[in-house]
Amino acid sequence: MRINAIAILLVLIPMSSISSFAQAENLNLMPQPERVVRREGSLAIDGSFRVALEGYTEPRLAAAAARLVRNLSKETGIPMNDRPEPDGSKATLVIHCDHSGEAVQSIHEDESYELEVTPQQARLTASTPVGAFRGLQTFLQLVAPGPAGFSAPAVEIKDRPRFPWRGLMIDVCRHWMPVAVIERNLDGMEALKLNAFHWHLSENQAFRIESKLFPKLQEMGSDGHFYTQAQVNEIIAYARDRGIRVVPEFDMPGHTTAWFVGYPELASGPGPYSIERHWGVFDPAMDPTRETTYEFLDKFIGEMAALFPDEYFHIGGDEVNGKEWLANPRIVAYMKEHGMKTTDDLQAYFNQRVVSIVEKHGKKVIGWDEVLHPGVPKDIVIQSWRGQKSLADAARQGYQGILSSGYYLDLMHPAWQHYAVDPMEGPTTDLSPEEKTRILGGEACMWSEYVMPENVDSRIWPRLAAIAERLWSPKQVKDVDSMYARMEVESRRLEFLGLTHRSSYLKMLDRLAGFQDSQKLKVLADLVEPVKEYGREDARDYNSFTPLNRLVDAARPESIEAREFAKLVEDWRANEARIRKVLTKWRDSTVELVPLMQRSNLLQEDLPLAENLSSAGIVGLQALDYLDSGKPAPQAWVEQQQAMLSQAAKPQAELLLMIVPSVRKLVQSAAGNGAP
Ligand code: ACM
């Protein structure tokens, strides 16, 4: 290693300034490593790139090294040899791993690594293969094109995660997600150092996994779209190769209609049952009062516990409305007989029985926060989704927990909002140090009512990267502008790894435009976002068969273009020329867009958005004219424009035109004719 004066100086800089130094140098690392020290020079990356493995090795490590080379080749467009170089001194990147990791990866797996890049060679050292996987992703992110070709800057990185549980849940029930969708999202998870894939496998709308003991579950409950056990094994192996645990969820006793199509005897109502085609919370629930229910679950959970190696098993437990229980006189009599006052008490009894079955099969239980009842065994993990308070309550009562409240990707919130949610802040701030150790991390959730394979990536990525950074990086890493800058780079890179969030957006716009040039449509599409939270539920009566091919399905959850326009308007004086150019483009966009939209049945509902965008362009330009004139805009004009903008701010075709607040700022400035 070459030590020079600059390097010695940098080592003495405290960590916070080291991190900002890394940002200033435009190292597009995401999540930010715990410690980065920039050295002088860089390592050239060209067609001679080779990897060598030293120390402990195993097939998945060798596979990860070869995958790194293939991904580097994809990202650079340079053909490369992905076979290991036997002579470490000739390799560009040397991976040194100390020993094997856990036979079944747990939350205690050592994921730390150190990466040193010099102008001569890069060296990655880790205790375990999983640590090496994390470091390989960092190395890949370091490589960027420069004036002298592709290179990785000379750095010294020491890194490890802040939280041991950093997950993504995908609901594969409301809409079917084939193996390829899961695998490409596992690739994305690996890139962002996430380590837990939570697989929501059963619901009212589908039962998505093959049971050999109870085949009517998938045969009658899935429309033929389910994972065979061979495919499940393939996905588990695929995830393990990337240092990702797979936690299956079988949501019970509610969210179970699809089970009852083939096995109505499990249910509390008289049946018959059919697959639920709508979204929402429904009445059907398992019958907690019959021993036959537990005999069934014992066999079923035994089968699934043997299939999934992870130590955790998710039993759901959310959103049981109790209606089917109260409608059954036999169940009501049972509750009375056993002194159960509410359906919550009955669910607590059910949970207790199921927890002991899961534990009998050698697993630990995880459940949504509704499972937190007095008397539930302390070794279960609470997944907090209804608010961060349940995470704090659980930790105080001795339970471990993970946070999902604030990380629901399906609610279409911007990345900064997820980024601001910290498992250790808010209601958990006051926990004792011991209680805090019970907070294991967090999980983003992708519920699939409004997504299909075509657009699910665009609802997960790139915003998941912001959550991944929150869960991996030191707590003080929270510069939002830096996060966005790095997230946008990562977003583009993820497409090279096989994600489709950017390419699919363009495809969907092409379809909307009748396979004509969709450039004009993109001007509008770039500036709209789907309504937030559960707004789509209220807008129309959706079901499993509703087409998801409208502009609202193509539009990204967060408009980066609108965010950038808002930044320009913050300092309109400095940015006036650029703002005028953008406003002019909007003003003129309708000329070609409106005829295109009028021709398409799919786009007619979006015509008001196009008109509003054009009006916003006109008004913005007028506001700038008033501002330039030095005289306040006439009151009547201001009122008229404010009214127009209030109309334009309303949802249209389940979409929001995101530039309205910025144009309103310009109008307000023109009214006062001072600086905004
Ligand atoms: C949930 O969102 N019902 C866990």
XYZ file of C-alpha atoms and ligand atoms in Angstrom:
680
model
C 0.000 0.000 0.000
C 1.294 3.417 -0.931
C 1.043 5.907 1.925
C 1.417 9.562 1.098
C 0.961 12.819 2.920
C -2.564 13.435 1.623
C -3.651 9.994 2.729
C -2.298 10.477 6.246
C -4.039 13.820 6.482
C -7.340 12.331 5.406
C -7.227 9.527 7.934
C -7.220 12.151 10.660
C -10.427 13.792 9.451
C -13.387 12.786 11.639
C -15.896 10.443 10.088
C -18.611 12.951 9.257
C -16.274 14.976 7.100
C -14.946 11.820 5.514
C -18.477 10.986 4.410
C -19.082 14.433 2.984
C -15.701 14.236 1.291
C -16.880 11.052 -0.376
C -20.010 12.870 -1.540
C -18.053 15.842 -2.790
C -15.956 13.470 -4.846
C -19.173 12.157 -6.419
C -18.702 8.628 -5.245
C -22.084 7.265 -6.130
C -22.181 4.789 -3.277
C -25.586 3.730 -2.053
C -26.058 2.853 0.715
C -23.270 5.086 2.017
C -20.576 2.969 3.672
C -19.795 3.462 7.327
C -16.355 4.839 6.529
C -14.824 6.000 3.256
C -11.364 7.482 2.836
C -10.437 8.782 -0.597
C -6.885 8.129 -1.754
C -4.976 9.554 -4.657
C -5.449 8.171 -8.137
C -7.659 5.488 -9.569
C -7.680 1.929 -10.814
C -8.279 1.592 -14.549
C -11.076 -0.795 -15.529
C -10.745 -2.264 -19.015
C -10.999 -5.546 -20.901
C -8.113 -7.019 -18.906
C -10.175 -6.945 -15.705
C -9.834 -10.222 -13.756
C -10.905 -11.423 -10.318
C -8.933 -13.746 -8.035
C -10.229 -15.586 -4.990
C -7.960 -16.065 -1.970
C -8.490 -17.691 1.386
C -11.730 -19.511 1.999
C -13.912 -20.085 -1.025
C -17.121 -21.893 -1.929
C -19.287 -22.180 -5.062
C -21.546 -19.216 -4.286
C -18.538 -16.972 -3.704
C -16.985 -18.043 -7.009
C -20.377 -17.502 -8.659
C -20.637 -14.017 -7.116
C -17.152 -13.139 -8.384
C -18.060 -14.276 -11.907
C -21.371 -12.401 -11.693
C -19.491 -9.256 -10.704
C -17.403 -9.488 -13.859
C -20.475 -10.077 -16.017
C -22.249 -7.109 -14.451
C -19.164 -4.943 -14.864
C -19.051 -6.015 -18.499
C -22.720 -5.060 -18.927
C -22.285 -1.688 -17.242
C -19.161 -0.770 -19.190
C -19.976 -2.452 -22.494
C -16.487 -4.004 -22.451
C -16.097 -7.759 -23.073
C -14.472 -9.345 -20.008
C -13.264 -12.758 -18.898
C -15.386 -13.909 -15.967
C -13.192 -16.919 -15.091
C -11.171 -16.615 -11.884
C -7.518 -15.603 -12.258
C -5.430 -18.194 -10.353
C -2.538 -15.791 -9.728
C -3.676 -13.075 -7.302
C -0.833 -10.748 -8.296
C -2.219 -10.609 -11.840
C -5.827 -9.918 -10.848
C -7.479 -6.496 -10.896
C -9.633 -7.401 -7.888
C -8.600 -9.853 -5.196
C -11.268 -11.213 -2.868
C -10.074 -12.612 0.409
C -12.623 -14.395 2.524
C -11.727 -15.825 5.959
C -14.228 -18.592 6.537
C -17.649 -19.892 5.610
C -20.762 -18.103 6.759
C -23.724 -19.660 8.519
C -25.151 -22.825 6.955
C -28.508 -21.066 7.049
C -28.026 -17.317 7.010
C -29.485 -15.703 10.122
C -29.806 -12.159 11.417
C -26.437 -12.731 13.101
C -24.514 -13.245 9.853
C -21.367 -11.120 9.637
C -21.920 -8.795 6.649
C -18.929 -6.528 7.230
C -16.159 -6.031 4.690
C -13.192 -3.859 3.858
C -12.362 -2.649 0.392
C -9.104 -1.060 -0.605
C -8.631 0.263 -4.110
C -5.204 1.485 -5.250
C -4.104 2.450 -8.749
C -2.558 -1.038 -8.994
C -5.221 -3.331 -7.600
C -8.418 -3.615 -5.587
C -8.561 -5.834 -2.522
C -11.770 -6.928 -0.835
C -11.551 -8.681 2.521
C -14.430 -10.140 4.500
C -14.933 -12.739 7.193
C -17.724 -14.470 5.303
C -18.966 -14.797 1.724
C -21.977 -12.609 2.595
C -19.627 -9.805 3.678
C -17.794 -10.273 0.374
C -21.110 -10.002 -1.546
C -21.725 -6.634 0.108
C -18.233 -5.422 -0.771
C -18.565 -6.585 -4.387
C -21.600 -4.333 -4.803
C -19.635 -1.397 -3.409
C -16.838 -2.102 -5.871
C -19.306 -2.231 -8.754
C -20.755 1.141 -7.723
C -17.289 2.710 -7.628
C -16.676 2.058 -11.313
C -17.528 5.053 -13.474
C -16.475 6.430 -16.849
C -14.011 9.325 -16.798
C -11.813 11.294 -19.192
C -9.316 8.412 -19.299
C -11.850 5.581 -19.533
C -13.632 3.550 -16.900
C -11.986 3.468 -13.493
C -12.560 2.992 -9.784
C -11.237 5.760 -7.528
C -8.573 4.783 -5.005
C -10.358 4.437 -1.668
C -10.291 2.678 1.638
C -13.701 1.555 2.797
C -14.695 -0.114 6.045
C -18.320 -1.025 6.125
C -20.985 -2.925 8.013
C -24.753 -2.610 8.374
C -26.537 -0.580 11.027
C -29.438 -3.060 11.256
C -29.389 -6.847 10.820
C -32.865 -7.079 9.160
C -33.211 -5.062 5.945
C -36.025 -6.408 3.887
C -38.481 -6.171 1.057
C -41.909 -7.795 1.135
C -43.583 -8.590 -2.166
C -47.252 -9.538 -2.307
C -47.525 -12.069 -5.137
C -51.226 -12.720 -4.518
C -53.253 -9.682 -5.618
C -51.364 -9.928 -8.885
C -49.229 -12.868 -9.902
C -45.472 -12.295 -9.995
C -43.596 -14.971 -11.996
C -40.189 -16.328 -10.945
C -38.342 -13.903 -13.241
C -39.909 -10.903 -11.462
C -38.799 -12.208 -8.091
C -35.286 -12.998 -9.288
C -34.639 -9.617 -10.876
C -35.836 -7.916 -7.697
C -33.495 -10.150 -5.674
C -30.719 -8.840 -7.937
C -31.800 -5.306 -7.064
C -31.873 -6.177 -3.368
C -28.344 -7.554 -3.601
C -27.198 -4.331 -5.279
C -28.571 -2.272 -2.371
C -27.280 -4.678 0.322
C -30.755 -5.764 1.450
C -30.842 -9.163 3.106
C -34.431 -10.332 3.713
C -37.043 -11.215 1.098
C -40.454 -11.568 2.732
C -42.703 -13.536 0.400
C -46.418 -12.891 0.939
C -47.713 -16.181 -0.483
C -51.364 -16.501 0.481
C -54.307 -14.131 0.473
C -58.014 -13.804 -0.145
C -57.169 -13.441 -3.840
C -54.763 -16.360 -4.266
C -52.820 -19.195 -2.751
C -49.485 -19.071 -4.561
C -47.415 -22.078 -3.530
C -47.624 -25.776 -4.237
C -48.575 -27.936 -1.260
C -48.101 -31.630 -1.890
C -50.156 -32.511 1.200
C -53.064 -30.196 0.386
C -52.963 -29.734 -3.393
C -56.434 -28.184 -3.586
C -54.860 -25.078 -1.989
C -53.029 -24.142 -5.187
C -55.215 -26.056 -7.615
C -58.425 -24.319 -6.610
C -57.020 -21.145 -5.082
C -54.656 -19.723 -7.682
C -56.076 -19.748 -11.242
C -53.056 -21.913 -12.020
C -50.544 -19.214 -11.084
C -48.463 -20.617 -8.242
C -44.834 -21.517 -7.529
C -43.978 -25.212 -7.653
C -41.798 -26.440 -4.817
C -38.961 -26.811 -7.336
C -39.340 -23.102 -8.197
C -39.417 -22.212 -4.518
C -36.149 -24.086 -4.029
C -34.702 -22.257 -7.024
C -35.641 -18.873 -5.583
C -34.322 -19.743 -2.114
C -30.997 -20.796 -3.669
C -30.939 -17.680 -5.865
C -31.473 -15.529 -2.780
C -28.875 -17.396 -0.710
C -26.347 -16.877 -3.503
C -26.875 -13.169 -2.915
C -26.840 -13.235 0.882
C -30.608 -12.835 1.122
C -32.862 -14.750 3.519
C -36.311 -15.829 2.350
C -39.116 -15.530 4.896
C -42.434 -17.040 3.782
C -45.705 -15.547 4.980
C -48.934 -17.487 5.313
C -51.376 -14.888 6.527
C -53.893 -16.337 9.050
C -56.582 -16.480 10.320
C -57.913 -13.687 8.053
C -56.790 -12.970 4.479
C -57.526 -16.651 3.814
C -60.448 -16.874 1.352
C -58.316 -18.621 -1.297
C -57.525 -21.463 1.156
C -61.242 -22.069 1.662
C -62.054 -22.638 -2.005
C -60.464 -26.092 -1.777
C -60.808 -26.610 1.998
C -64.030 -24.944 3.174
C -63.895 -26.960 6.406
C -61.144 -24.594 7.620
C -63.471 -21.617 7.491
C -65.829 -20.157 10.073
C -68.689 -19.579 7.660
C -70.916 -22.003 5.786
C -69.307 -21.404 2.390
C -69.051 -22.216 -0.418
C -66.094 -19.936 -1.083
C -64.647 -18.613 -4.301
C -61.445 -16.701 -4.987
C -61.938 -13.076 -3.939
C -61.600 -10.720 -6.902
C -61.810 -7.370 -5.146
C -59.486 -5.440 -2.853
C -60.085 -4.668 0.785
C -60.613 -6.367 4.126
C -63.002 -9.322 3.962
C -64.915 -11.402 6.494
C -63.711 -14.980 5.885
C -61.443 -16.324 8.636
C -60.232 -19.713 9.810
C -62.257 -21.407 12.528
C -60.130 -21.174 15.685
C -62.516 -23.349 17.711
C -62.086 -26.651 15.872
C -59.196 -29.022 16.525
C -59.316 -30.054 12.866
C -58.095 -26.549 11.942
C -54.917 -27.074 13.998
C -54.449 -30.615 12.681
C -54.521 -29.193 9.147
C -52.163 -26.339 10.058
C -49.764 -28.706 11.827
C -49.342 -30.744 8.642
C -49.283 -27.723 6.347
C -46.823 -25.714 8.452
C -44.671 -28.839 8.812
C -44.506 -29.135 5.029
C -43.659 -25.447 4.529
C -41.205 -25.313 7.448
C -39.240 -28.112 5.789
C -39.257 -26.274 2.455
C -38.044 -22.891 3.762
C -34.696 -23.035 5.593
C -35.005 -19.617 7.265
C -35.404 -19.636 11.031
C -38.417 -17.276 10.818
C -41.923 -18.122 9.663
C -44.494 -15.327 9.137
C -48.043 -16.048 10.267
C -49.591 -12.727 9.205
C -52.339 -12.036 11.710
C -53.457 -8.661 10.345
C -56.880 -7.233 9.667
C -59.228 -9.825 11.105
C -62.630 -8.142 11.387
C -64.216 -10.976 13.410
C -67.512 -10.814 11.499
C -67.513 -14.418 10.360
C -66.837 -15.560 13.936
C -69.675 -13.517 15.393
C -72.042 -14.789 12.686
C -71.461 -18.406 13.733
C -73.481 -19.392 16.865
C -71.155 -22.328 17.546
C -68.128 -20.009 17.637
C -69.952 -17.443 19.777
C -70.894 -20.227 22.235
C -67.244 -21.363 22.310
C -66.086 -17.846 23.138
C -68.603 -17.616 25.991
C -67.650 -21.016 27.327
C -63.964 -20.056 27.378
C -64.468 -16.590 28.842
C -63.415 -14.762 25.658
C -65.016 -11.341 25.616
C -63.933 -10.133 22.185
C -62.890 -11.536 18.837
C -59.408 -10.205 19.677
C -59.340 -12.708 22.545
C -60.304 -15.455 20.127
C -57.559 -14.376 17.738
C -55.058 -14.337 20.608
C -56.025 -17.945 21.351
C -55.625 -18.866 17.674
C -52.209 -17.164 17.564
C -51.064 -19.032 20.644
C -51.996 -22.361 19.074
C -50.328 -21.479 15.766
C -47.183 -20.160 17.476
C -46.756 -23.486 19.268
C -47.214 -25.381 15.990
C -44.629 -23.202 14.225
C -42.203 -23.607 17.128
C -42.764 -27.374 17.158
C -41.525 -27.350 13.569
C -38.366 -25.574 14.637
C -39.160 -22.020 13.559
C -39.504 -18.633 15.192
C -42.668 -16.667 14.534
C -42.987 -13.265 12.961
C -46.368 -11.555 12.647
C -47.966 -8.196 11.840
C -48.455 -5.973 14.872
C -52.001 -7.248 15.557
C -50.449 -10.433 16.980
C -49.149 -8.419 19.934
C -51.515 -9.559 22.700
C -50.781 -10.082 26.373
C -49.488 -13.605 26.815
C -48.028 -14.082 23.320
C -44.602 -15.777 23.728
C -41.718 -13.311 23.934
C -39.644 -14.907 21.215
C -41.850 -13.726 18.358
C -40.950 -10.796 16.120
C -43.475 -8.004 15.627
C -43.689 -6.382 12.199
C -44.951 -2.888 12.848
C -47.180 -1.592 10.027
C -49.917 0.484 11.703
C -47.531 3.031 13.182
C -44.132 3.204 14.783
C -45.731 3.151 18.241
C -46.361 -0.593 17.976
C -42.633 -1.092 17.434
C -41.861 0.853 20.621
C -44.608 -0.970 22.557
C -43.289 -4.331 21.393
C -39.707 -3.496 22.361
C -40.822 -2.260 25.786
C -42.713 -5.479 26.386
C -39.699 -7.588 25.473
C -40.457 -8.405 21.838
C -38.126 -7.965 18.915
C -39.528 -5.928 16.067
C -39.010 -4.632 12.582
C -40.462 -1.447 11.120
C -42.665 -1.331 8.034
C -44.827 1.650 8.922
C -43.419 4.446 6.775
C -41.946 1.991 4.272
C -45.074 1.063 2.271
C -43.953 1.521 -1.323
C -47.474 0.955 -2.666
C -48.641 4.215 -1.065
C -46.716 6.186 -3.712
C -44.870 8.507 -1.369
C -41.662 10.262 -2.458
C -38.284 8.794 -1.553
C -37.436 11.611 0.880
C -40.453 10.700 2.966
C -39.346 7.062 3.363
C -35.767 8.230 3.897
C -36.891 10.356 6.842
C -38.349 7.348 8.669
C -35.828 5.896 11.112
C -36.622 2.813 13.210
C -34.820 4.483 16.126
C -36.665 7.803 15.967
C -40.141 8.950 16.943
C -41.856 6.711 19.493
C -38.749 4.517 19.820
C -36.449 7.406 20.801
C -37.102 6.975 24.509
C -36.434 3.251 24.661
C -33.670 2.068 26.990
C -30.469 0.814 25.362
C -31.545 -2.758 26.059
C -34.976 -2.197 24.549
C -33.340 -0.632 21.499
C -31.364 -3.802 20.813
C -34.710 -5.492 20.147
C -35.268 -3.362 17.050
C -33.874 -5.499 14.285
C -34.435 -3.190 11.327
C -37.120 -2.689 8.757
C -38.887 -3.943 5.681
C -40.326 -2.126 2.708
C -43.709 -3.485 1.588
C -44.949 -3.822 -1.983
C -48.639 -4.718 -1.902
C -49.790 -5.633 -5.361
C -53.383 -4.434 -5.835
C -52.280 -1.929 -8.481
C -49.205 -3.562 -9.949
C -48.449 -6.214 -12.518
C -45.068 -7.649 -13.564
C -44.846 -4.796 -16.071
C -44.884 -1.958 -13.527
C -44.005 -3.557 -10.190
C -40.330 -2.648 -10.604
C -41.214 1.025 -11.046
C -43.089 0.995 -7.746
C -40.179 -0.660 -5.946
C -37.239 1.087 -7.640
C -35.507 3.384 -7.214
C -37.265 4.445 -3.993
C -36.300 1.221 -2.218
C -32.687 2.388 -2.466
C -33.497 5.235 -0.059
C -34.932 2.779 2.483
C -31.972 0.458 1.975
C -29.627 3.310 2.842
C -31.656 4.190 5.936
C -31.309 0.619 7.178
C -27.656 0.057 6.267
C -25.836 3.380 6.665
C -24.924 5.224 9.866
C -27.822 7.183 11.356
C -26.229 10.548 10.565
C -26.287 9.862 6.820
C -29.358 11.932 5.960
C -28.511 14.548 3.334
C -31.598 14.405 1.111
C -30.082 16.084 -1.962
C -27.119 13.744 -1.864
C -29.478 10.795 -1.513
C -31.470 11.852 -4.590
C -28.330 12.435 -6.660
C -27.008 8.975 -5.817
C -30.416 7.310 -6.125
C -30.803 8.585 -9.686
C -27.422 7.135 -10.652
C -28.300 3.864 -8.952
C -31.664 3.830 -10.717
C -29.983 3.837 -14.120
C -27.428 1.242 -13.055
C -30.165 -1.105 -11.816
C -31.486 -1.373 -15.375
C -28.143 -2.910 -16.363
C -28.678 -5.508 -13.647
C -32.009 -6.482 -15.191
C -34.595 -4.309 -13.422
C -37.191 -2.779 -15.729
C -38.475 0.311 -13.915
C -37.143 2.747 -16.505
C -37.508 0.713 -19.697
C -40.995 -0.490 -18.823
C -42.147 3.091 -18.252
C -41.183 3.971 -21.825
C -42.847 0.830 -23.168
C -46.070 1.619 -21.351
C -46.017 5.170 -22.757
C -45.512 3.760 -26.253
C -48.606 1.601 -25.803
C -50.620 4.563 -24.530
C -49.517 6.505 -27.608
C -50.786 3.725 -29.877
C -47.196 2.660 -30.646
C -46.575 6.097 -32.132
C -43.790 8.385 -30.913
C -44.495 8.923 -27.203
C -42.032 11.789 -26.640
C -44.824 14.382 -26.328
C -46.754 12.177 -23.941
C -43.616 11.741 -21.859
C -43.453 15.507 -21.265
C -46.740 15.190 -19.359
C -46.142 11.710 -17.919
C -42.853 12.850 -16.384
C -44.728 15.460 -14.340
C -47.612 13.419 -12.912
C -47.766 10.983 -10.010
C -50.449 8.497 -8.967
C -52.670 9.660 -6.117
C -51.232 8.880 -2.698
C -52.177 6.409 0.051
C -55.380 4.520 -0.752
C -56.749 7.126 -3.184
C -57.149 4.672 -6.039
C -59.479 2.503 -3.967
C -61.910 5.404 -3.700
C -61.629 6.388 -7.350
C -63.213 3.320 -8.932
C -64.215 -0.270 -8.313
C -61.029 -2.183 -9.025
C -60.753 -5.949 -9.191
C -58.304 -8.650 -10.286
C -59.284 -8.258 -13.932
C -59.168 -4.471 -14.204
C -56.652 -3.466 -16.889
C -53.596 -1.701 -15.471
C -52.605 0.011 -18.699
C -53.570 3.640 -18.049
C -51.338 6.645 -17.543
C -51.694 6.226 -13.775
C -50.166 2.744 -14.107
C -47.246 3.980 -16.167
C -46.565 7.156 -14.172
C -43.737 6.872 -11.670
C -44.524 7.246 -7.955
C -42.238 10.253 -7.780
C -41.620 12.846 -10.465
C -37.945 13.766 -10.363
C -38.644 16.358 -13.073
C -41.186 18.118 -10.836
C -38.732 17.982 -7.956
C -36.047 19.569 -10.136
C -38.442 22.290 -11.299
C -39.289 23.082 -7.671
C -35.553 23.461 -6.991
C -35.231 25.927 -9.878
C -38.175 27.986 -8.634
C -36.652 28.221 -5.155
C -34.190 30.634 -6.725
C -36.082 31.901 -9.756
C -33.839 34.903 -10.271
C -30.755 32.758 -10.788
C -32.637 30.203 -12.878
C -35.010 32.395 -14.866
C -33.739 31.433 -18.317
C -34.036 27.727 -17.573
C -37.455 28.142 -15.992
C -38.709 30.022 -19.058
C -37.478 27.274 -21.327
C -39.322 24.615 -19.322
C -42.529 26.686 -19.069
C -42.471 27.320 -22.804
C -42.182 23.594 -23.458
C -45.218 22.973 -21.242
C -47.205 25.799 -22.831
C -46.612 24.377 -26.290
C -46.966 20.702 -25.362
C -50.684 20.507 -26.129
C -50.231 21.217 -29.844
C -49.243 17.645 -30.594
C -50.330 15.988 -27.384
C -54.029 16.808 -27.502
C -54.654 15.254 -30.938
C -52.698 12.177 -29.835
C -54.775 11.893 -26.671
C -58.053 12.422 -28.483
C -57.274 9.455 -30.711
C -56.712 7.088 -27.780
C -59.427 5.651 -25.614
C -56.811 5.141 -22.897
C -55.678 8.770 -22.850
C -58.929 10.708 -23.107
C -59.327 10.819 -19.339
C -55.951 12.574 -19.134
C -56.873 15.484 -21.448
C -57.543 17.833 -18.512
C -54.023 17.157 -17.233
C -52.579 18.154 -20.594
C -54.695 21.334 -20.631
C -53.637 22.136 -17.075
C -49.983 21.642 -17.915
C -50.302 24.051 -20.819
C -52.132 26.590 -18.638
C -49.459 26.247 -15.968
C -46.839 27.025 -18.618
C -48.718 30.139 -19.771
C -49.323 31.386 -16.238
C -45.757 30.721 -15.149
C -44.444 32.749 -18.079
C -46.843 35.605 -17.315
C -45.748 35.529 -13.672
C -42.119 35.875 -14.744
C -43.058 38.806 -17.009
C -44.676 40.551 -14.033
C -41.662 39.773 -11.864
C -39.319 41.196 -14.517
C -41.474 44.318 -14.847
C -40.829 45.189 -11.198
C -44.536 45.894 -10.660
C -46.943 43.677 -8.728
C -49.305 41.578 -10.843
C -52.912 42.884 -10.913
C -55.071 41.456 -8.157
C -57.720 40.152 -10.589
C -55.088 38.229 -12.549
C -53.645 36.732 -9.350
C -57.068 35.569 -8.169
C -57.934 34.066 -11.516
C -54.664 32.134 -11.690
C -54.925 30.940 -8.092
C -58.383 29.552 -8.871
C -57.098 27.836 -12.003
C -54.181 26.321 -10.070
C -56.499 25.083 -7.314
C -58.456 23.218 -9.969
C -55.254 21.894 -11.512
C -54.074 20.605 -8.133
C -56.999 18.198 -7.875
C -56.573 14.545 -8.832
C -57.533 13.789 -12.414
C -57.734 10.209 -13.666
C -56.092 9.209 -10.358
C -53.120 11.409 -11.165
C -51.643 14.521 -9.606
C -49.940 17.221 -11.662
C -46.889 17.762 -9.514
C -45.673 21.132 -10.846
C -48.701 23.075 -9.614
C -47.208 24.140 -6.239
C -44.109 25.552 -7.953
C -46.141 27.568 -10.475
C -48.277 28.816 -7.579
C -45.076 30.068 -5.941
C -44.264 32.074 -9.054
C -47.777 33.577 -9.062
C -47.504 34.447 -5.366
C -44.119 36.074 -5.953
C -45.540 38.061 -8.856
C -48.442 39.201 -6.657
C -46.088 40.527 -3.994
C -43.367 41.140 -6.525
C -40.678 40.292 -4.064
C -38.420 37.290 -3.932
C -40.265 33.978 -3.333
C -51.069 -5.034 6.219
O -50.742 -4.050 5.531
N -52.318 -5.401 6.276
C -50.091 -5.765 6.978
